[in-house]
Short mmCIF file of C-alpha atoms in Angstrom, two decimals:
data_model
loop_
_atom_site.label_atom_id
_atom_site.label_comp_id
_atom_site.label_asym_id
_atom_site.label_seq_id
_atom_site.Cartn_x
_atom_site.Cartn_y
_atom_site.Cartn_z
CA UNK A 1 -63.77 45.29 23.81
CA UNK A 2 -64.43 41.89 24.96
CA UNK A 3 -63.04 40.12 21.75
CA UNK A 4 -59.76 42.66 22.46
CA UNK A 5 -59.13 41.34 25.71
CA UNK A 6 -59.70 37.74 24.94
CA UNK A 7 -57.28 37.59 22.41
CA UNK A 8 -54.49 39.83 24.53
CA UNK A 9 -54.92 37.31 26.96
CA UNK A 10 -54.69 34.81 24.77
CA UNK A 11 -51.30 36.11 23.50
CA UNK A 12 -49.85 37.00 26.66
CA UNK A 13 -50.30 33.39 28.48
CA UNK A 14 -46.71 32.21 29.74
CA UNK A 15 -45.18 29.70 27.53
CA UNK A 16 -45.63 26.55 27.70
CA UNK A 17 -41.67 25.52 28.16
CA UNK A 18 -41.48 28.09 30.97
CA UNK A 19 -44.64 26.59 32.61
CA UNK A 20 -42.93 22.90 32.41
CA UNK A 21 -39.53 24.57 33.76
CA UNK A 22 -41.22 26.07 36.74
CA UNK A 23 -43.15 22.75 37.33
CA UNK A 24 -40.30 21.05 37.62
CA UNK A 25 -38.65 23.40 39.60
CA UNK A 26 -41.15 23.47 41.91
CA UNK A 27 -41.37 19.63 42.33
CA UNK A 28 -37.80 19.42 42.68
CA UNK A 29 -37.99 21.96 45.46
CA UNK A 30 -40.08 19.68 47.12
CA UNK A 31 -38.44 16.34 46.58
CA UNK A 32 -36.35 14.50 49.53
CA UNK A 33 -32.48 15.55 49.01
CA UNK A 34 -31.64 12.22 48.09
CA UNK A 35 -34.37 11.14 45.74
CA UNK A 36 -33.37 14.44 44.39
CA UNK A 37 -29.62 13.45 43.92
CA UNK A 38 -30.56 10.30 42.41
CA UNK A 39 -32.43 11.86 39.59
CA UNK A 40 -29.62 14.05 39.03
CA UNK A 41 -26.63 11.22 38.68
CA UNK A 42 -29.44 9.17 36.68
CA UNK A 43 -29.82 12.40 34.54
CA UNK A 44 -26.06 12.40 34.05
CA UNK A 45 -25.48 8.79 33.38
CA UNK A 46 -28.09 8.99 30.78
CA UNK A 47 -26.84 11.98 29.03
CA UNK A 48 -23.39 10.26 29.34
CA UNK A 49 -24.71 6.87 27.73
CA UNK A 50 -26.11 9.07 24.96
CA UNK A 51 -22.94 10.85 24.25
CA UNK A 52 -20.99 7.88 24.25
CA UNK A 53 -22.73 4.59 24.19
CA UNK A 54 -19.77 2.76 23.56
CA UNK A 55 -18.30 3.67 27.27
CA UNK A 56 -21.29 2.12 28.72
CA UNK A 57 -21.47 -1.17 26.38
CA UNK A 58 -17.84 -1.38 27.21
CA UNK A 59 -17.89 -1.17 31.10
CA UNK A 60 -20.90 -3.72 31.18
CA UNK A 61 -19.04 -6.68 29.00
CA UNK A 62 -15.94 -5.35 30.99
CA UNK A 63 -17.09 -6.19 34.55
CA UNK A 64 -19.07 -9.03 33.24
CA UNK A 65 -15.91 -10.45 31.60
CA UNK A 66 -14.03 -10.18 34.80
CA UNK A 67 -16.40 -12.15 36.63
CA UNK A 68 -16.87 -14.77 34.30
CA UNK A 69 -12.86 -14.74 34.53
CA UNK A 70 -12.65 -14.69 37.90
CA UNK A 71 -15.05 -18.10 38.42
CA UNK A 72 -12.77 -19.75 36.06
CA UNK A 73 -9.01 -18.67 37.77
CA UNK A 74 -10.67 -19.72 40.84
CA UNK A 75 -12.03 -23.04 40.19
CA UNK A 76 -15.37 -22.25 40.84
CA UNK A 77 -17.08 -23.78 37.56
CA UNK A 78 -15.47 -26.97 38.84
CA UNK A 79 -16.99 -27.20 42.18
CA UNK A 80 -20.21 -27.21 40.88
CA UNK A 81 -21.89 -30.89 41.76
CA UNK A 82 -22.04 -33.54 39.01
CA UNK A 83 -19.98 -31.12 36.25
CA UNK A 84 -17.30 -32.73 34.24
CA UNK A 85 -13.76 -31.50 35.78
CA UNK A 86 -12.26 -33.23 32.52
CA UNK A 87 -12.97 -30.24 30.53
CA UNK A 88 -9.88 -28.89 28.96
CA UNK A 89 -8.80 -25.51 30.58
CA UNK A 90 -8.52 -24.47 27.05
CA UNK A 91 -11.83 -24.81 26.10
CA UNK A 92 -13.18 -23.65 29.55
CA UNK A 93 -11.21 -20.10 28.62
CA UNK A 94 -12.70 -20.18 25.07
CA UNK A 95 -16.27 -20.74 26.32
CA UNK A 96 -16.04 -17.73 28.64
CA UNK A 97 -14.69 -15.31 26.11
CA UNK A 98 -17.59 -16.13 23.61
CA UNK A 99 -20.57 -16.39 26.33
CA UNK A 100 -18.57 -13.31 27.41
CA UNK A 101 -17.15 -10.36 25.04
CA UNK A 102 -20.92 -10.13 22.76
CA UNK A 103 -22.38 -8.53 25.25
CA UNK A 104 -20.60 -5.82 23.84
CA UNK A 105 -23.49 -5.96 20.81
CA UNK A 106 -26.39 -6.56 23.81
CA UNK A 107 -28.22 -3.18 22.81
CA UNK A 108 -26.93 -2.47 19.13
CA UNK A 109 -27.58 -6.00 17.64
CA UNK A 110 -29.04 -7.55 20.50
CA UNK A 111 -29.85 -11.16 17.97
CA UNK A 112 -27.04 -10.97 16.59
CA UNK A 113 -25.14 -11.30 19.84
CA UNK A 114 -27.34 -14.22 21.17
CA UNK A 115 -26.93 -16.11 17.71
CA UNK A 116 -22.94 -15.70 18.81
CA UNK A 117 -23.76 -16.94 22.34
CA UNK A 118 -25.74 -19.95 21.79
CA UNK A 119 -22.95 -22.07 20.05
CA UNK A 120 -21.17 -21.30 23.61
CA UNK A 121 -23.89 -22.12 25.57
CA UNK A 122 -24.52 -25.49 23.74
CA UNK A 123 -20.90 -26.84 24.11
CA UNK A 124 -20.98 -26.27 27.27
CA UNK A 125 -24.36 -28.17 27.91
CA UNK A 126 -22.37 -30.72 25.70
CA UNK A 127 -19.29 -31.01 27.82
CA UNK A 128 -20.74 -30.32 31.24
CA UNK A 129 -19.05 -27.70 32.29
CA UNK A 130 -22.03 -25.38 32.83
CA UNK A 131 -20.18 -22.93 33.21
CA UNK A 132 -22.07 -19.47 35.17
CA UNK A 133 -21.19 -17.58 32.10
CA UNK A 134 -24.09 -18.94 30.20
CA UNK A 135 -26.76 -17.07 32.50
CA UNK A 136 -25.52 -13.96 30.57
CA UNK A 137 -28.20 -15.33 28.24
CA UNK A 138 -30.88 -13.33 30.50
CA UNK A 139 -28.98 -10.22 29.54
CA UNK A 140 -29.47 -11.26 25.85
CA UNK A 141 -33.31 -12.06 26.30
CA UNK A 142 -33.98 -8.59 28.12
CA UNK A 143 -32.63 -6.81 25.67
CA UNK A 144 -34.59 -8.74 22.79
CA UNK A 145 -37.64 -8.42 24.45
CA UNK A 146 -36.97 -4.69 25.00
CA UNK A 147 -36.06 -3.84 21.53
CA UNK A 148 -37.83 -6.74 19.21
CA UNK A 149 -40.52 -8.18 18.70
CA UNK A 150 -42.77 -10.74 20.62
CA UNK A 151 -42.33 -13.56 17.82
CA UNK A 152 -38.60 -13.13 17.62
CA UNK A 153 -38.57 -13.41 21.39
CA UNK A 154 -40.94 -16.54 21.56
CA UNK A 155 -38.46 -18.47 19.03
CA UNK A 156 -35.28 -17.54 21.10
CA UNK A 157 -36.97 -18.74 24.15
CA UNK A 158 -37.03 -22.08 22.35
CA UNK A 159 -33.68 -21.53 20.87
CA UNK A 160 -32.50 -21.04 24.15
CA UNK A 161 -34.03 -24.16 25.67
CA UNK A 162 -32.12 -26.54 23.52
CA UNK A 163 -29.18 -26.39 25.19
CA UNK A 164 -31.16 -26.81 28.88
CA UNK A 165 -32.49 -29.51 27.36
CA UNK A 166 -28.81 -31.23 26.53
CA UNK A 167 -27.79 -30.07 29.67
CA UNK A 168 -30.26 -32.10 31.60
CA UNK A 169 -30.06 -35.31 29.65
CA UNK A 170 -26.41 -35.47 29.32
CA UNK A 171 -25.81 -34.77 33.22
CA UNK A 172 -28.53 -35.59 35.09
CA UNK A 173 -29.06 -33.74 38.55
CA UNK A 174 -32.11 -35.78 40.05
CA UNK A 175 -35.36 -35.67 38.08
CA UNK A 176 -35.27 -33.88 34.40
CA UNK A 177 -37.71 -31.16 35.80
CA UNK A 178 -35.78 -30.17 39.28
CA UNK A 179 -33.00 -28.40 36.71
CA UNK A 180 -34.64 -27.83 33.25
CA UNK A 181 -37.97 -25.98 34.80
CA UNK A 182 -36.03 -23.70 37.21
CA UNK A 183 -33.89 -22.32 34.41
CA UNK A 184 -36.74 -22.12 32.07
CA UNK A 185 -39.28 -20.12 34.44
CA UNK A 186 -36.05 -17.78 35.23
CA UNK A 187 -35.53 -16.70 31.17
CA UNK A 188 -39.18 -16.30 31.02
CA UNK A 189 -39.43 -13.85 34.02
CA UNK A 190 -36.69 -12.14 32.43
CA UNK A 191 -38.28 -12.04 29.16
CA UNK A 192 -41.23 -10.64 30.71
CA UNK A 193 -39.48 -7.99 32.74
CA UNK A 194 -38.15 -7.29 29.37
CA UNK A 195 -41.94 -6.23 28.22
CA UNK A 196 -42.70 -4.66 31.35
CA UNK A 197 -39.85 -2.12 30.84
CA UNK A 198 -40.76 -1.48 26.88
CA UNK A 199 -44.41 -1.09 27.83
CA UNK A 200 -43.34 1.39 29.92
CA UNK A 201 -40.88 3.13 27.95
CA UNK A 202 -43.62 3.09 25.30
CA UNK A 203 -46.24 5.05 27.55
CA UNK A 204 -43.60 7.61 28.67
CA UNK A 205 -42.76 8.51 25.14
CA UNK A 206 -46.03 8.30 24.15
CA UNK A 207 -46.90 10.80 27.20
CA UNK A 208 -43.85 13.10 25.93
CA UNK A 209 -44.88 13.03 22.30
CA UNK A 210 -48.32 14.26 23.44
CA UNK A 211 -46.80 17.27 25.52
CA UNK A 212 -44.60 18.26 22.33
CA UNK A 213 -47.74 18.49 20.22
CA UNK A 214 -49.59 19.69 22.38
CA UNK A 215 -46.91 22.74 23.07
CA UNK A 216 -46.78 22.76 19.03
CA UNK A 217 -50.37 23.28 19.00
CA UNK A 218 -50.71 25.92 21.93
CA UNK A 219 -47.37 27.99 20.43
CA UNK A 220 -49.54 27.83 16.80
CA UNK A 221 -52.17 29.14 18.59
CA UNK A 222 -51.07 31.83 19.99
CA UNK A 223 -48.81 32.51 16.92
CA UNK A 224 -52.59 32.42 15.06
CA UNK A 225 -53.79 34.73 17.86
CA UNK A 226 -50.69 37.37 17.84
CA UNK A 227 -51.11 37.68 14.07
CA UNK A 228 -55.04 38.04 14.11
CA UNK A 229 -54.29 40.76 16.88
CA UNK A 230 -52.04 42.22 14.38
CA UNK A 231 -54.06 42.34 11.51
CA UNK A 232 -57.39 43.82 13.45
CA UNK A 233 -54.71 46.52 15.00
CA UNK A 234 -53.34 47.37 11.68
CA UNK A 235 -56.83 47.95 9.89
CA UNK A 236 -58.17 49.77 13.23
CA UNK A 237 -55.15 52.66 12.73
CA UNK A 238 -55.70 52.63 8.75
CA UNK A 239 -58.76 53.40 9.26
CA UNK A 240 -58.41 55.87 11.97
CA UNK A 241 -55.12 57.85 11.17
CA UNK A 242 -56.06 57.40 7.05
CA UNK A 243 -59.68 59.21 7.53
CA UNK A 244 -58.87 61.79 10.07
CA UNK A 245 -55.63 62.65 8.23
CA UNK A 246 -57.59 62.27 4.29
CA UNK A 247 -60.00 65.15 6.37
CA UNK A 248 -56.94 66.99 7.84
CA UNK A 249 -55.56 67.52 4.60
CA UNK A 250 -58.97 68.59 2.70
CA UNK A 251 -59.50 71.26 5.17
CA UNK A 252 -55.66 72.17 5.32
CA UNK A 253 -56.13 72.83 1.51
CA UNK A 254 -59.10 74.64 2.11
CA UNK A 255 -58.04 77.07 4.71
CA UNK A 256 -54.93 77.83 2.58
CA UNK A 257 -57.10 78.89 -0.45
CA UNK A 258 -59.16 80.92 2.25
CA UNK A 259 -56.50 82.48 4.01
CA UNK A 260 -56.01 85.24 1.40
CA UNK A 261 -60.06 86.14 0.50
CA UNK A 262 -61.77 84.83 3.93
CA UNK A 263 -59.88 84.76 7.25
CA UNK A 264 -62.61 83.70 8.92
CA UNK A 265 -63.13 80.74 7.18
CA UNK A 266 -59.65 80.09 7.54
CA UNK A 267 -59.63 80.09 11.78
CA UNK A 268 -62.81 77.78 10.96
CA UNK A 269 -60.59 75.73 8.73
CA UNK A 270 -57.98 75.76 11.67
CA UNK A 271 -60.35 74.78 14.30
CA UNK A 272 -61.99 72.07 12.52
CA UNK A 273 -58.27 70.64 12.13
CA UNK A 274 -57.44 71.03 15.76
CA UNK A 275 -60.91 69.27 16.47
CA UNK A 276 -60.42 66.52 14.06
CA UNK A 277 -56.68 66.10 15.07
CA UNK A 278 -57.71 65.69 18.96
CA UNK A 279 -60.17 62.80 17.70
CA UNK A 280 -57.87 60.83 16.26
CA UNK A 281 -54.97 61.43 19.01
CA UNK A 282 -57.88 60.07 21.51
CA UNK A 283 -58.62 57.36 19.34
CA UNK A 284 -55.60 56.07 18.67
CA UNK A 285 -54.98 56.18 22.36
CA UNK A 286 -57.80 54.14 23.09
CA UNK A 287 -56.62 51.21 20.12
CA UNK A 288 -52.56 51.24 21.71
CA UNK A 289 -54.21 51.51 25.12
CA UNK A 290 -56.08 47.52 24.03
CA UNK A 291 -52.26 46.89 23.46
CA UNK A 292 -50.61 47.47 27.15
CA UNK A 293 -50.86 44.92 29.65
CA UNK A 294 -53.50 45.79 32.77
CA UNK A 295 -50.97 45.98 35.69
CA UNK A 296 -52.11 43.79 38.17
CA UNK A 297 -54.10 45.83 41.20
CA UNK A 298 -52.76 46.31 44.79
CA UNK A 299 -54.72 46.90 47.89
CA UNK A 300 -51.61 49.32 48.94
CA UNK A 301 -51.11 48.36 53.39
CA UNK A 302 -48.41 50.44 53.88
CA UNK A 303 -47.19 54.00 53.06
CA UNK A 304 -44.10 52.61 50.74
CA UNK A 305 -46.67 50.10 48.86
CA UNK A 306 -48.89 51.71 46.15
CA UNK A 307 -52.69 52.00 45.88
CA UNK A 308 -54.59 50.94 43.91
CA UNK A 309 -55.99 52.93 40.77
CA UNK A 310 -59.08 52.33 39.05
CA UNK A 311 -58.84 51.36 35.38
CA UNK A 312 -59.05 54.54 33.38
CA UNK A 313 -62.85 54.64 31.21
CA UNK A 314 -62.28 53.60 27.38
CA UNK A 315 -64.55 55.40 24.73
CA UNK A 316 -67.07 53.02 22.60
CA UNK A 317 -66.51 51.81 19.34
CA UNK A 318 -68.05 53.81 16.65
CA UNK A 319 -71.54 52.87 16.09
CA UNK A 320 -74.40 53.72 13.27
CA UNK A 321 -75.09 56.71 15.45
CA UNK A 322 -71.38 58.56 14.65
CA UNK A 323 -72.74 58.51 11.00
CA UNK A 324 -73.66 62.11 11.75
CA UNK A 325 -70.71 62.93 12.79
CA UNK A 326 -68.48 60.93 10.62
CA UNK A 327 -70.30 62.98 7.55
CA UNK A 328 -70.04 66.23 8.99
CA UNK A 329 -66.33 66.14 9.44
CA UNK A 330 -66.24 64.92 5.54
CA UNK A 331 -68.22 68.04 4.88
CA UNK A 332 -66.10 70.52 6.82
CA UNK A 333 -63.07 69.03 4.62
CA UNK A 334 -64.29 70.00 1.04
CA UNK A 335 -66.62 66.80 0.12
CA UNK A 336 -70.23 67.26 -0.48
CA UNK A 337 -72.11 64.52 0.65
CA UNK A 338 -75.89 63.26 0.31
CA UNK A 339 -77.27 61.27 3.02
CA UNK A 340 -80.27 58.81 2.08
CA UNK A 341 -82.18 56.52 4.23
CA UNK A 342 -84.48 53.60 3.23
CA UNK A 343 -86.54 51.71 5.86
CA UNK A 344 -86.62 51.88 9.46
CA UNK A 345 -83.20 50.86 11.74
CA UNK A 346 -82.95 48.25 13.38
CA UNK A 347 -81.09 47.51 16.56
CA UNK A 348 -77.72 45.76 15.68
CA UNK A 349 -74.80 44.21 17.48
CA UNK A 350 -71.73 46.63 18.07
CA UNK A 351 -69.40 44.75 15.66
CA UNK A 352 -71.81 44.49 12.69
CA UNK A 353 -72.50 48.54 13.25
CA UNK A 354 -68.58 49.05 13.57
CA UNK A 355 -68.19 47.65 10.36
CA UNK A 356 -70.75 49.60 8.27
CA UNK A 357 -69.09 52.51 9.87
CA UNK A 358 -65.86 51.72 8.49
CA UNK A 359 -66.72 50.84 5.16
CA UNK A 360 -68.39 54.17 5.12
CA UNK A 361 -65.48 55.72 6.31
CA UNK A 362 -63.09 53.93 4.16
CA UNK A 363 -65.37 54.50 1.39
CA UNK A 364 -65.37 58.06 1.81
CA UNK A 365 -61.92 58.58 2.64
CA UNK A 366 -60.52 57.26 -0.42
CA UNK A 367 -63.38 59.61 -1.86
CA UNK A 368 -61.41 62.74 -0.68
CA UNK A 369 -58.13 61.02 -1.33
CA UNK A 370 -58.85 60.06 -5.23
CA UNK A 371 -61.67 61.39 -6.85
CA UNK A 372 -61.12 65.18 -7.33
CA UNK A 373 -61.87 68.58 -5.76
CA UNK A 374 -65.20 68.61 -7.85
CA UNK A 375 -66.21 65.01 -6.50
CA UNK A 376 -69.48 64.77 -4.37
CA UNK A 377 -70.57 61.35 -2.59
CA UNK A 378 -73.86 59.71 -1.61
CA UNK A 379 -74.64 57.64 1.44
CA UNK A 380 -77.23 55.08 0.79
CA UNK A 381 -78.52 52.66 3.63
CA UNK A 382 -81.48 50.46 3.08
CA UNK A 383 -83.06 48.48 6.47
CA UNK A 384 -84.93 45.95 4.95
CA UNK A 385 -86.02 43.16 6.60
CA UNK A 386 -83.27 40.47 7.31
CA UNK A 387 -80.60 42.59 5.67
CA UNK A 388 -78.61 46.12 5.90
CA UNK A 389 -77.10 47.42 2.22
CA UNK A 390 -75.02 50.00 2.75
CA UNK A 391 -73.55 51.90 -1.16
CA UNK A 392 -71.27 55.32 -1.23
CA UNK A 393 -71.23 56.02 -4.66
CA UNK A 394 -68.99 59.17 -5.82
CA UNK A 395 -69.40 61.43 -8.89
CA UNK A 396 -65.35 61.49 -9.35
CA UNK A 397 -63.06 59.69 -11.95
CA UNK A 398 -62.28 56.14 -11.49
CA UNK A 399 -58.74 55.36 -10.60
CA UNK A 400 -56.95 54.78 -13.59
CA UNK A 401 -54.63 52.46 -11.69
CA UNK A 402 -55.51 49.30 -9.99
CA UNK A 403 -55.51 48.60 -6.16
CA UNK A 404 -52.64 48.19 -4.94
CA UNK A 405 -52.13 44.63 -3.36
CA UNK A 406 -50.48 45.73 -0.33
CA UNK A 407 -53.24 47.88 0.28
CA UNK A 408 -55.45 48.26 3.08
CA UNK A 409 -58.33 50.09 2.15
CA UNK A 410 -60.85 47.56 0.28
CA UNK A 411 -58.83 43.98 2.13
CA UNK A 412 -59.69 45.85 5.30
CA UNK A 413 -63.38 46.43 4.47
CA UNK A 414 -63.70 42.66 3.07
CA UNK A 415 -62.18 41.59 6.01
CA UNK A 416 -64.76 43.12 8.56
CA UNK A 417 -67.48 42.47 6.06
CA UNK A 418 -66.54 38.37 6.04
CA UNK A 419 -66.54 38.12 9.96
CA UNK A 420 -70.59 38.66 9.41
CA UNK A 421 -71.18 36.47 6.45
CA UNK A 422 -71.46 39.69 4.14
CA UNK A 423 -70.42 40.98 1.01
CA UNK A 424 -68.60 43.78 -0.60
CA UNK A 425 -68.12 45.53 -3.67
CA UNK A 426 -65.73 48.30 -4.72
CA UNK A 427 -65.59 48.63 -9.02
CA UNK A 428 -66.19 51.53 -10.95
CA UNK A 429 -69.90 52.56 -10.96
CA UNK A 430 -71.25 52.35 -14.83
CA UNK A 431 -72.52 55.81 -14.53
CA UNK A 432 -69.18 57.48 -13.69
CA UNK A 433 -66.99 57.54 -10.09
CA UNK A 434 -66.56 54.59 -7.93
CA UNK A 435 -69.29 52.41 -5.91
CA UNK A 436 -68.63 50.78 -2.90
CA UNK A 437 -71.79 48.15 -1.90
CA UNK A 438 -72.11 46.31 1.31
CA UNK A 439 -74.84 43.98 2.55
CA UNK A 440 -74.90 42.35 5.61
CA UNK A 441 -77.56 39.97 6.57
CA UNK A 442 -79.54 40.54 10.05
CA UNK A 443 -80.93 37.32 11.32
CA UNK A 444 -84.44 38.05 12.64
CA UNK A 445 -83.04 37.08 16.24
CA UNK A 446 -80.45 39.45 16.30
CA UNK A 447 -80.16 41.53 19.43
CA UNK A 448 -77.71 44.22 20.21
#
């Protein structure tokens, strides 16, 4: 019963999803009103920017355009010290459209864009305009170093030096290092702010690839659990409802033939079947009664609340002393049966008695189900030591047709006889009828 509830409990833990969804319902329960409305309009923006990425590339050059615009209607680039105000307007307009509009390609072909840029950014080293536009080139350099790799971003940091390095000789501001250093330590923050955000981004997908699996693994588990559950549930009521009824139906037949000569042995007949019928009813009870969820107890502090009920008693699992039994009812349905007994028993666990007691049910079962009204069975165990050998041998026909493979007679018996390491037999026995053989092996430190 142990093994029953470890695997209901096993398939009745709360998904995994629903576990996350009611973790993050309960931090966001907790979180300050507007920490919690700034997750939500990030939330939104990023599902926006993946809907429509274009929208977002386009607002970014947009507003970046305007500026760059905007210092060039207003004279700005010219009242920067030592620049050359001989620039033609022209060009100045040109210059700030190309260091300008590629942002557009920033995220999508992030090189690509810069290789557009630089030209730009070099003529205007060249003719001293220096225009502001060209510190869109840290926009360029985040996204490389967010999206590239380390060697392409080393060689655009020298790329981009050349024209700092123009700049500085062609229009000196002071000492070489008071403008080219400045502007150099700035890209390489940038480029390194760059690597801080990927690194991160990195480790948070790593951390949500590792919940996926691991909800992949814990849904395949219980999936593995639900359908062992199954199977164990299925050959449980085989075996029950397929014996009892095989037994039902031998002493139904019975009683019918000894209604007309022997009433007597008919009301026998009759109350054997009422006795057998009650069995299995209160067995099958007990296997759907593994199957309902234990409702949670209450202590009950008021007259409207329940009380609590103590869980009702479950019957054992057949063991090697319900042979007796087990054979009897066999008998009382038509099926004569020897009983032999080599060696002296052994204590055994539950499970490994449970499943002799199957097989020996199973086996005899399909005994009144196929081999005849003139069929008798024999009942063989041997104890020896480190091993239990259990044969049923009939005196009936062999099946002239072969298992069927949906069956659930001999899988179910090989089944319960692999959980112990054991092996089975069903074939026709050489000396007429059908043999079923089972040994088990019994370590020597095998306690019940």
């Amino acid at each position: 019963m142990d093994d029953e509830k470890g695997v209901r409990a096993a398939t009745s833990r709360p998904k995994p999803r629903l576990a996350a969804a009611a973790a993050a319902g309960t931090r966001a329960a907790h979180a300050h009103p507007l920490t919690h409305r700034l997750n939500v309009l990030t939330r939104r923006v990023r599902a926006l920017d993946v809907r429509r990425p274009w929208m977002w590339d386009t607002v970014v050059t947009g507003f970046w355009l305007m500026a760059a615009l905007i210092d060039v209607t207003s004279g700005g680039w010219q009242r920067i010290p030592h620049n050359n105000d001989e620039v033609p307007l022209w060009l100045v307009w040109a210059m700030t459209f190309g260091l300008s509009l590629p942002l557009y390609l920033r995220r999508r072909r992030p090189l690509a864009a810069l290789l557009m840029v630089l030209p730009f950014a070099f003529l205007s080293a060249w003719t001293g305009a220096n225009l502001q536009a060209a510190l869109l080139q840290m926009v360029f350099v985040f996204s490389i170093a967010l999206r590239l790799r380390l060697r392409i971003l080393a060689l655009v940091l020298g790329a981009i030096a050349v024209p700092l390095v123009v700049g500085t000789f062609r229009y000196p501001v002071g000492s070489w290092d008071m403008e080219f250093v400045p502007m150099l330590y700035a890209f390489t923050i940038v480029a390194l702010f760059g690597i801080a955000v990927r690194s991160r981004q990195e480790y948070t997908a790593s951390l949500v690839e590792r919940a996926k699996r691991l909800e992949v693994e814990r849904d395949q588990q219980a999936q593995l659990a639900a359908a062992a559950e199954r199977t164990r549930i299925a050959r449980e009521m085989h075996d029950i409802i397929g014996h009892n009824l095989s037994v039902i139906t031998g002493l139904a037949d019975g009683g019918r033939y000894a209604a007309t000569k022997s009433p007597e042995r008919a009301v026998e007949a009759l109350d054997a079947i009422s006795t057998t019928s009650r069995t299995a009813l209160n067995e099958l009870r007990r296997l759907l009664g593994v199957l309902r969820e234990d409702a949670a107890p209450t202590t009950g502090t008021g007259p409207w609340e329940p009380q609590s009920t103590p869980p009702k008693p479950r019957a054992p699992q057949p063991a090697l002393s319900d042979l007796d039994q087990l054979v009897d009812g066999v008998r009382a349905a038509g099926l004569p049966i020897r009983v032999v007994v080599h060696g002296r028993p052994k204590p055994l666990p539950p499970g490994q008695q449970l499943t002799v007691y199957r097989v020996i049910q199973e086996a005899l079962t399909n005994t009144l189900k196929h081999a005849g009204p003139d069929a008798s069975a024999t009942v063989q165990l041997t104890h020896a030591a480190g091993s239990l050998t259990a044969t049923v041998t009939n005196t009936g026909p062999p099946p002239t047709e072969p298992p069927r493979a949906d069956g659930r007679g001999i899988t179910g018996m090989r089944e319960r006889t692999a959980l112990y390491e054991g092996t089975l037999e069903a074939a026709p026995d050489p000396r007429g009828g059908w043999r079923v053989h089972l040994h088990l092996p019994i370590p020597e430190d095998t306690t019940p």
